[in-house]
Coordinates of C-alpha atoms in Angstrom, one line a residue:
Chain A
X163 CA 0.0 0.0 0.0
X164 CA 1.3 3.5 -0.9
X165 CA 1.0 6.1 1.8
X166 CA 1.9 9.0 -0.4
X167 CA 1.4 9.5 -4.1
X168 CA 3.0 12.5 -5.7
X169 CA 2.0 13.1 -9.3
X170 CA 3.7 15.6 -11.6
X171 CA 4.4 18.4 -9.1
X172 CA 6.0 21.6 -10.4
X173 CA 7.3 24.5 -8.4
X174 CA 8.9 27.8 -9.4
X175 CA 10.3 30.5 -7.2
X176 CA 10.5 34.1 -8.0
X177 CA 13.2 35.7 -5.7
X178 CA 12.0 39.3 -6.6
X179 CA 9.0 40.5 -8.5
X180 CA 11.3 41.9 -11.3
X181 CA 13.3 38.7 -11.7
X182 CA 12.4 35.7 -13.8
X183 CA 11.0 32.7 -11.8
X184 CA 13.3 29.8 -11.4
X185 CA 11.7 26.4 -11.9
X186 CA 13.0 24.2 -9.1
X187 CA 10.7 21.2 -9.6
X188 CA 9.8 20.4 -13.2
X189 CA 8.1 17.1 -13.0
X190 CA 8.3 15.1 -9.9
X191 CA 6.2 11.9 -9.5
X192 CA 6.8 9.1 -7.1
X193 CA 5.0 6.9 -4.6
X194 CA 6.0 6.1 -1.0
X195 CA 5.2 2.5 -0.1
X196 CA 4.3 1.6 3.5
X197 CA 6.9 0.2 5.8
X198 CA 9.9 0.9 3.6
X199 CA 13.1 2.9 4.1
X200 CA 13.2 5.3 1.1
X201 CA 16.2 7.3 0.1
X202 CA 15.8 10.6 -1.7
X203 CA 19.0 11.4 -3.5
X204 CA 20.3 14.0 -5.9
X205 CA 22.9 16.7 -6.1
X206 CA 22.7 20.0 -4.4
X207 CA 19.9 22.1 -5.8
X208 CA 18.2 19.1 -7.4
X209 CA 15.0 19.8 -5.5
X210 CA 15.1 17.3 -2.6
X211 CA 14.3 19.8 0.1
X212 CA 11.7 21.5 -2.0
X213 CA 10.0 18.2 -2.6
X214 CA 10.0 17.5 1.1
X215 CA 8.6 21.0 1.8
X216 CA 5.8 20.4 -0.8
X217 CA 5.0 17.1 1.0
X218 CA 4.7 18.9 4.3
X219 CA 2.8 21.8 2.7
X220 CA 5.4 24.4 3.9
X221 CA 5.1 25.5 0.2
X222 CA 2.5 24.7 -2.3
X223 CA 3.2 23.2 -5.8
X224 CA 2.2 25.2 -8.8
X225 CA 1.0 22.1 -10.6
X226 CA 0.5 18.4 -9.8
X227 CA -1.1 16.6 -6.9
X228 CA -0.1 15.0 -3.7
X229 CA -2.4 12.3 -2.3
X230 CA -2.0 11.3 1.3
X231 CA -3.1 7.8 2.4
X232 CA -6.7 7.0 1.4
X233 CA -7.4 10.6 0.4
X234 CA -7.0 11.7 4.0
X235 CA -7.1 15.4 4.9
X236 CA -3.6 16.8 5.4
X237 CA -4.2 17.6 9.0
X238 CA -5.4 14.1 9.6
X239 CA -2.3 12.7 7.8
X240 CA 0.1 14.9 9.8
X241 CA -1.0 13.0 12.9
X242 CA 1.1 10.1 11.6
X243 CA 4.1 12.1 10.5
X244 CA 7.4 12.8 12.2
X245 CA 9.7 15.3 10.7
X246 CA 13.4 16.3 11.2
X247 CA 14.4 19.4 9.3
X248 CA 17.7 19.8 7.5
X249 CA 19.2 22.0 10.2
X250 CA 18.2 21.3 13.7
X251 CA 17.1 24.8 14.9
X252 CA 14.9 24.3 17.9
X253 CA 13.7 26.5 20.8
X254 CA 17.1 26.7 22.6
X255 CA 15.8 27.9 26.0
X256 CA 13.9 24.6 26.5
X257 CA 15.3 21.5 28.0
X258 CA 15.3 18.3 26.1
X259 CA 12.4 17.0 28.1
X260 CA 10.4 20.3 27.7
X261 CA 11.0 20.2 24.0
X262 CA 9.7 16.7 23.7
X263 CA 6.7 17.7 25.9
X264 CA 5.9 20.6 23.5
X265 CA 5.8 18.3 20.5
X266 CA 3.9 15.6 22.4
X267 CA 1.2 18.2 23.2
X268 CA 1.2 19.6 19.7
X269 CA 0.9 16.2 18.1
X270 CA -2.5 15.9 19.9
X271 CA -1.8 12.2 20.7
X272 CA -4.5 10.7 22.9
X273 CA -2.1 8.4 24.6
X274 CA -1.3 9.7 28.1
X275 CA 2.0 8.1 28.9
X276 CA 4.3 10.9 27.9
X277 CA 6.9 10.2 30.6
X278 CA 7.2 6.6 29.4
X279 CA 7.4 7.5 25.7
X280 CA 9.9 10.3 26.4
X281 CA 12.1 7.8 28.3
X282 CA 11.8 5.4 25.4
X283 CA 12.8 7.8 22.6
X284 CA 15.5 9.4 24.7
X285 CA 17.0 6.0 25.3
X286 CA 16.8 5.2 21.6
X287 CA 18.7 8.4 20.7
X288 CA 21.1 8.0 23.7
X289 CA 20.2 11.3 25.4
X290 CA 18.7 10.2 28.7
X291 CA 21.6 11.8 30.5
X292 CA 20.9 15.2 28.8
X293 CA 17.2 15.3 29.2
X294 CA 17.3 18.2 31.7
X295 CA 19.9 20.2 29.8
X296 CA 18.9 23.2 27.8
X297 CA 19.0 22.8 24.1
X298 CA 21.4 25.7 23.8
X299 CA 24.0 23.6 25.6
X300 CA 23.6 20.6 23.2
X301 CA 26.2 19.9 20.5
X302 CA 25.2 19.7 16.8
X303 CA 25.1 15.9 17.1
X304 CA 22.9 16.0 20.2
X305 CA 20.6 18.5 18.5
X306 CA 20.2 16.1 15.6
X307 CA 19.4 13.3 18.0
X308 CA 16.9 15.3 20.0
X309 CA 15.4 16.2 16.6
X310 CA 15.0 12.6 15.8
X311 CA 13.5 12.0 19.3
X312 CA 10.9 14.8 18.7
X313 CA 10.0 13.3 15.3
X314 CA 9.4 9.9 17.0
X315 CA 7.7 11.1 20.1
X316 CA 4.1 10.8 18.9
X317 CA 4.3 7.3 17.5
X318 CA 4.6 8.3 13.8
X319 CA 4.0 5.8 11.0
X320 CA 5.9 7.9 8.5
X321 CA 9.1 9.7 9.2
X322 CA 10.6 12.4 7.0
X323 CA 14.3 13.1 7.6
X324 CA 15.9 15.9 5.7
X325 CA 19.7 15.3 5.6
X326 CA 19.8 13.7 9.0
X327 CA 23.6 13.1 8.9
X328 CA 24.8 16.4 7.3
X329 CA 27.4 18.3 9.2
X330 CA 28.0 15.6 11.8
X331 CA 31.4 14.2 12.8
X332 CA 32.1 10.5 12.1
X333 CA 31.0 9.5 15.6
X334 CA 27.7 11.4 15.2
X335 CA 27.1 9.8 11.9
X336 CA 27.6 6.3 13.2
X337 CA 25.3 7.0 16.1
X338 CA 22.5 8.4 13.9
X339 CA 23.0 5.4 11.5
X340 CA 22.6 3.0 14.4
X341 CA 19.4 4.8 15.5
X342 CA 18.1 4.5 12.0
X343 CA 19.0 0.8 11.9
X344 CA 17.1 0.3 15.1
X345 CA 14.1 2.1 13.5
X346 CA 14.3 -0.1 10.5
X347 CA 13.4 -3.1 12.7
X348 CA 10.1 -1.4 13.7
X349 CA 8.9 -1.3 10.0
X350 CA 8.2 2.4 10.2
X351 CA 8.1 4.1 6.8
X352 CA 11.0 6.5 6.4
X353 CA 11.8 9.0 3.7
X354 CA 15.3 10.2 4.1
X355 CA 17.1 12.7 1.8
X356 CA 20.9 12.6 1.9
X357 CA 24.1 13.2 -0.1
X358 CA 25.8 10.4 1.6
X359 CA 25.3 7.5 -0.8
X360 CA 27.0 4.9 1.3
X361 CA 24.4 5.5 4.1
X362 CA 21.5 5.4 1.7
X363 CA 22.9 2.2 0.2
X364 CA 23.2 0.7 3.6
X365 CA 19.8 1.7 4.9
X366 CA 17.3 2.2 2.1
X367 CA 15.4 -0.5 0.2
X368 CA 13.8 2.0 -2.1
X369 CA 15.2 5.0 -3.9
X370 CA 13.9 8.2 -5.5
X371 CA 16.5 10.0 -7.7
X372 CA 15.9 13.6 -8.4
X373 CA 18.0 15.6 -10.8
X374 CA 17.5 19.1 -12.0
X375 CA 14.0 19.2 -10.7
X376 CA 12.9 15.9 -12.3
X377 CA 12.4 12.5 -10.8
X378 CA 14.3 10.0 -12.8
X379 CA 14.0 6.9 -10.7
X380 CA 11.5 5.5 -8.2
X381 CA 12.0 1.9 -7.3
X382 CA 14.1 -0.6 -5.4
X383 CA 17.7 0.2 -4.6
X384 CA 19.0 -3.2 -5.7
X385 CA 17.3 -2.7 -9.1
X386 CA 19.0 0.8 -9.5
X387 CA 22.4 -0.6 -8.8
X388 CA 21.9 -4.0 -10.4
X389 CA 25.0 -3.8 -12.7
X390 CA 27.2 -2.1 -10.1
X391 CA 28.6 -3.2 -6.8
X392 CA 27.8 0.0 -4.9
X393 CA 25.1 2.8 -5.1
X394 CA 27.9 5.3 -5.6
X395 CA 29.0 3.6 -8.8
X396 CA 25.5 3.2 -10.0
X397 CA 24.7 6.9 -9.3
X398 CA 27.9 7.9 -11.1
X399 CA 26.9 5.9 -14.1
X400 CA 23.4 7.4 -14.0
X401 CA 24.8 10.9 -13.9
X402 CA 27.1 10.1 -16.8
X403 CA 24.2 8.8 -18.8
X404 CA 22.2 11.9 -17.9
X405 CA 24.9 14.2 -19.1
X406 CA 25.1 12.4 -22.5
X407 CA 21.3 12.3 -22.9
X408 CA 20.8 16.0 -22.0
X409 CA 24.0 17.4 -23.5
X410 CA 25.0 18.9 -20.1
Chain B
X488 CA -2.2 25.9 21.5
X489 CA -2.0 26.7 25.2
X490 CA 1.4 24.9 25.3
X491 CA 2.6 27.0 22.3
X492 CA 1.4 30.1 24.0
X493 CA 3.3 29.2 27.1
X494 CA 6.5 28.4 25.2
X495 CA 6.4 31.7 23.3
X496 CA 5.7 33.6 26.6
X497 CA 8.6 32.0 28.2
X498 CA 10.9 32.8 25.3
X499 CA 9.9 36.5 25.1
X500 CA 9.9 36.9 28.9
X501 CA 13.6 35.8 28.9
X502 CA 14.5 38.3 26.2
X503 CA 16.5 41.3 27.2
X504 CA 14.3 43.5 25.0
X505 CA 11.2 42.8 27.1
X506 CA 13.0 43.3 30.4
X507 CA 14.6 46.6 29.2
X508 CA 11.3 48.0 27.9
X509 CA 9.5 47.0 31.1
X510 CA 12.3 48.6 33.2
X511 CA 12.3 51.8 31.2
X512 CA 8.5 52.0 31.5
X513 CA 8.8 51.5 35.2
X514 CA 11.3 54.4 35.4
X515 CA 9.0 56.5 33.3
X516 CA 6.1 55.9 35.7
X517 CA 8.4 56.7 38.7
X518 CA 9.5 59.8 36.9
X519 CA 5.9 60.9 36.7
X520 CA 5.9 61.1 40.5
X521 CA 9.1 63.3 40.4
X522 CA 7.5 65.5 37.8
X523 CA 4.3 65.8 39.8
X524 CA 6.2 66.9 42.9
X525 CA 7.4 70.0 40.9
X526 CA 3.8 71.3 40.9
X527 CA 1.9 72.4 44.0
X528 CA -1.6 72.5 42.6
X529 CA -1.6 69.9 39.8
X530 CA 0.5 67.2 41.3
X531 CA -2.1 64.4 40.9
X532 CA -2.9 65.5 37.3
X533 CA 0.7 65.3 36.3
X534 CA 1.3 62.0 38.0
X535 CA -1.7 60.4 36.4
X536 CA -1.5 61.9 32.9
X537 CA 2.2 61.3 32.6
X538 CA 2.1 57.8 34.1
X539 CA -0.9 56.5 32.0
X540 CA 0.7 57.9 28.8
X541 CA 3.9 56.0 29.8
X542 CA 2.0 52.8 30.4
X543 CA 0.2 53.0 27.0
X544 CA 3.5 53.8 25.2
X545 CA 5.2 50.8 26.8
X546 CA 2.4 48.4 26.1
X547 CA 2.0 49.5 22.5
X548 CA 5.7 49.3 22.0
X549 CA 5.9 45.7 23.4
X550 CA 2.8 44.8 21.3
X551 CA 4.2 46.2 18.1
X552 CA 7.6 44.6 18.6
X553 CA 6.4 41.2 19.7
X554 CA 3.6 40.9 17.1
X555 CA 5.8 41.9 14.2
X556 CA 8.8 39.9 15.2
X557 CA 7.5 36.6 16.6
X558 CA 6.5 35.0 13.3
X559 CA 9.4 36.4 11.4
X560 CA 11.8 35.2 14.0
X561 CA 10.5 31.7 13.9
X562 CA 10.6 31.6 10.1
X563 CA 14.1 33.0 10.1
X564 CA 15.4 30.5 12.7
X565 CA 13.4 27.8 11.0
X566 CA 12.0 26.7 14.3
X567 CA 8.5 27.1 12.7
X568 CA 9.2 24.0 10.4
X569 CA 8.8 21.4 13.2
X570 CA 5.7 23.2 14.4
X571 CA 4.1 23.3 11.0
X572 CA 4.8 19.6 10.6
X573 CA 2.5 18.9 13.6
X574 CA -1.2 18.3 13.1
X575 CA -2.3 21.8 14.1
X576 CA -3.9 24.3 11.7
X577 CA -1.8 27.3 11.0
X578 CA -4.2 29.7 12.5
X579 CA -3.5 28.2 15.9
X580 CA 0.1 29.1 15.7
X581 CA -0.9 32.8 15.1
X582 CA -3.4 32.6 18.0
X583 CA -0.5 31.1 20.1
X584 CA 1.6 34.3 19.4
X585 CA -1.4 36.5 20.1
X586 CA -2.0 34.7 23.4
X587 CA 1.6 35.1 24.4
X588 CA 1.4 38.8 23.7
X589 CA -1.8 39.0 25.8
X590 CA 0.0 37.3 28.7
X591 CA 3.1 39.4 28.4
X592 CA 1.2 42.7 28.2
X593 CA -1.0 41.7 31.0
X594 CA 2.0 41.2 33.2
X595 CA 3.5 44.5 32.1
X596 CA 0.2 46.3 32.6
X597 CA -0.2 44.9 36.1
X598 CA 3.3 45.9 37.2
X599 CA 3.1 49.4 35.8
X600 CA -0.5 50.0 36.9
X601 CA 0.2 49.0 40.5
X602 CA 3.3 51.1 40.6
X603 CA 1.4 54.2 39.3
X604 CA -1.5 53.6 41.7
X605 CA 1.0 53.6 44.5
X606 CA 1.9 57.2 43.6
X607 CA -1.7 58.5 43.6
X608 CA -2.6 60.0 46.9
X609 CA -5.9 59.1 48.6
X610 CA -7.9 58.0 45.5
X611 CA -11.6 57.6 46.1
X612 CA -13.6 54.5 45.0
X613 CA -14.9 56.1 41.7
X614 CA -11.4 57.2 40.8
X615 CA -10.1 53.8 41.5
X616 CA -12.7 52.1 39.3
X617 CA -12.1 54.5 36.5
X618 CA -8.4 54.1 36.9
X619 CA -8.8 50.3 36.5
X620 CA -11.0 50.8 33.5
X621 CA -8.5 53.2 31.9
X622 CA -5.8 50.5 32.4
X623 CA -8.0 47.8 30.9
X624 CA -8.8 50.0 27.9
X625 CA -5.0 50.8 27.4
X626 CA -4.4 47.0 27.6
X627 CA -7.1 46.4 25.0
X628 CA -5.7 49.0 22.7
X629 CA -2.3 47.3 22.9
X630 CA -3.9 44.0 21.9
X631 CA -5.7 45.7 19.0
X632 CA -2.3 47.1 17.8
X633 CA -0.7 43.7 18.4
X634 CA -3.3 41.9 16.3
X635 CA -2.8 44.4 13.5
X636 CA 1.0 44.0 13.8
X637 CA 0.6 40.2 13.4
X638 CA -1.6 40.7 10.4
X639 CA 1.0 43.0 8.8
X640 CA 3.9 40.7 9.7
X641 CA 2.4 37.9 7.7
X642 CA 3.0 39.8 4.5
X643 CA 5.7 42.3 5.3
X644 CA 9.2 42.3 6.8
X645 CA 9.4 42.8 10.6
X646 CA 10.8 46.3 10.7
X647 CA 8.4 47.5 8.1
X648 CA 5.5 45.9 9.9
X649 CA 6.7 47.5 13.1
X650 CA 6.7 51.0 11.6
X651 CA 3.3 50.4 10.0
X652 CA 1.9 49.2 13.3
X653 CA 3.2 52.3 15.1
X654 CA 1.7 54.4 12.3
X655 CA -1.7 52.7 12.8
X656 CA -1.5 53.5 16.5
X657 CA -0.7 57.1 15.9
X658 CA -3.4 57.4 13.2
X659 CA -6.0 55.9 15.4
X660 CA -5.7 59.0 17.6
X661 CA -5.2 61.5 14.8
X662 CA -8.1 60.8 12.5
X663 CA -10.1 63.4 14.3
X664 CA -7.3 66.0 13.9
X665 CA -7.0 65.0 10.2
X666 CA -10.7 65.7 9.8
X667 CA -10.4 69.0 11.5
X668 CA -7.6 70.2 9.3
X669 CA -9.3 68.9 6.1
X670 CA -12.4 70.9 7.0
X671 CA -10.4 74.0 7.8
X672 CA -8.5 73.7 4.5
X673 CA -11.9 73.1 2.8
X674 CA -10.7 70.0 1.1
X675 CA -13.2 68.4 -1.2
X676 CA -14.7 65.0 -0.2
X677 CA -13.3 65.5 3.4
X678 CA -16.3 63.6 4.7
X679 CA -15.7 60.6 2.5
X680 CA -12.0 60.7 3.3
X681 CA -12.8 60.8 7.0
X682 CA -15.2 57.8 6.6
X683 CA -12.5 55.9 4.8
X684 CA -9.9 56.6 7.4
X685 CA -12.4 55.6 10.2
X686 CA -12.9 52.3 8.4
X687 CA -9.2 51.4 8.0
X688 CA -7.9 52.6 11.4
X689 CA -9.2 51.8 14.9
X690 CA -10.9 54.8 16.5
X691 CA -8.9 55.1 19.8
X692 CA -9.6 58.8 20.1
X693 CA -13.2 57.9 21.0
X694 CA -12.0 56.2 24.2
X695 CA -8.9 58.1 25.2
X696 CA -9.4 58.0 28.9
X697 CA -5.9 58.2 30.1
X698 CA -6.2 61.6 31.7
X699 CA -6.9 62.9 35.2
X700 CA -10.0 64.8 34.1
X701 CA -11.7 61.7 32.7
X702 CA -10.9 59.6 35.8
X703 CA -12.5 62.1 38.1
X704 CA -15.9 61.9 36.4
X705 CA -18.0 58.8 35.7
X706 CA -17.2 56.9 32.5
X707 CA -20.4 56.4 30.5
X708 CA -21.2 52.6 30.4
X709 CA -22.3 52.8 26.8
X710 CA -18.9 54.4 25.9
X711 CA -17.3 51.6 27.8
X712 CA -19.3 49.0 26.0
X713 CA -18.5 50.6 22.6
X714 CA -14.8 50.6 23.5
X715 CA -14.9 46.9 24.3
X716 CA -16.9 45.9 21.2
X717 CA -14.7 48.1 19.0
X718 CA -11.5 46.6 20.3
X719 CA -12.7 43.0 20.2
X720 CA -14.1 43.6 16.7
X721 CA -10.7 44.9 15.5
X722 CA -8.9 42.0 17.2
X723 CA -11.2 39.4 15.6
X724 CA -11.1 40.9 12.2
X725 CA -7.3 41.3 12.2
X726 CA -6.7 37.8 13.5
X727 CA -9.1 36.3 10.9
X728 CA -7.4 38.1 8.0
X729 CA -4.0 37.2 9.3
X730 CA -5.1 33.5 9.5
X731 CA -6.4 33.6 5.9
X732 CA -3.1 35.0 4.7
X733 CA -0.9 32.8 6.8
X734 CA -2.8 29.7 5.5
X735 CA -1.3 30.2 2.1
X736 CA 2.0 31.7 3.1
X737 CA 4.9 29.7 1.8
X738 CA 7.6 28.9 4.3
X739 CA 10.7 28.6 2.1

C-alpha cells in the first residue's frame, strides 16, 4: 500500500518581482510504499528539500497533486508524520524534556504516557543523561538526535528526515545510523534525503532519484544498482548517462 | 495551542528587550511622581497623565515589537518548520503568538498600573474604578495594535511591519485632527476621506481616557461597551485576516 502518491508536481520560485521565476521542480512523481526505508537522492539544488517542503505543505506546488493515504485530509495525515528538518534549529531555551513535551502536546496524541514514551525515545537516541539540559548547551550531534526524538515522540507511521547526517562528525554519523538501523526493525516508513550515498545504500530498500527538478527513478535500490557493486558507482553511471542524454 | 502560547511567553519573557522596555516604562512611571512633585496644585494630574501615557506607550511598543517579530523570528530561525509539521492548523500558531502577547502585556500592565497607583494620593472609589477601566482600555488598545501587527507581519518584513503598526496606533488617535484640518482647509470630499480613514484605522480617540480629568468623572457605560466591542471587533477581524493570509504563506 502506498501512503503518499506524488503526481507531476512543479514548483517555481520568484526571488524578486522583477526577476524571472526559477523552476525548481519540473516534473516530480513518485510513490512512497508503506513500511519501507526510502532514500531521496540527488545533487545540491536538485529539488530534494523543495520536494519535502511540498510534501509537508510548507510550500504549495504550482501544478500536480499529492495524495495522502486513502485521500486523508492533510491535518489528519500529519498525525502520523514525524519530521526532522535539514538544520536542527529548535527552541534553545527549552530543556530536552520540555522540547519533547511541547511536541507531544502539539501532536495531539490521545495516549497519556508521555513520561514513558519520552524515556523510550531518549533511550533510543542515547540522550537520557541530557534530558534536563537546555538545548542551547547541546552539541550539533545532540541536537540532531533530540530532533529525531521529537520526530518519533508521537508514535509516527511515517518519518521524513531531511539530511539527518549532514554536518556531523564520524561518531555522530555512526550514532545516527545506528538509530536508523534500530528504527528499521520497527517497520516504520522513512523518507530520508541525503548526499551520503553509502548511508543510503546501507539503509534504504527504495530509492527516489531527483536531478535538476525531475524524478528519474523511483524503485528498489538493488534494481537501481543491479550492474554495479555500490550505489555510488550506479549513481555515477546514472549521472554520466544523464549528461550524455541531455548534453549537459 | 496553550502549550505553544506558554512556550512563546517563556521565550519573550527571557528576552533582554522585554525586560529593558519594562524597566524603562517602570522608570517612566516613577519619573511621573518626580514631575508631579514639581507642581503644588496639579500634582495628581501630572502623575496620572504622565504615568498613564507611559503605560500606553510601553504596552503598545511591546505589542508592536512582539507581534511583528515573533512569526518572522520563527521563520528566520526555521523553528517554525517542526511546528508546521505537527497536526495543528496554521491559525492556531498565530493565536498562540497572540495569546503570548496578551499574557506578556497583562504582566507588564499589572506591574506598571500597580506602581502608578501607589503614587496616587488618597484615590476615592470612583477614581479607582475609573483608573482600573483606563488600564483595561489601554491594555485592549495594545492588543488591537498587536493583532494588526501580526496581520502586517504575515505579509511584510518585521521592521516595516513594526513601523506600520506604530503608524496605525498614531493614526487611530489622529483621525479626528486630520478631519479638523481637512475641514479647515476646505478639502473636497473631506467627509468621504474621514469615513474611509475611520474604516481602515481603529478609533482610539473615542476612548482616550488616560487623563486625570476623565478619571474624576464617571465613565459612561455605553462608551465603555463601545470601547470593548470596537476593540474585540478589530482583534477578531485582524486575526481572521492574518489567519487567511498565513494559511497560504509559503515557508521557504
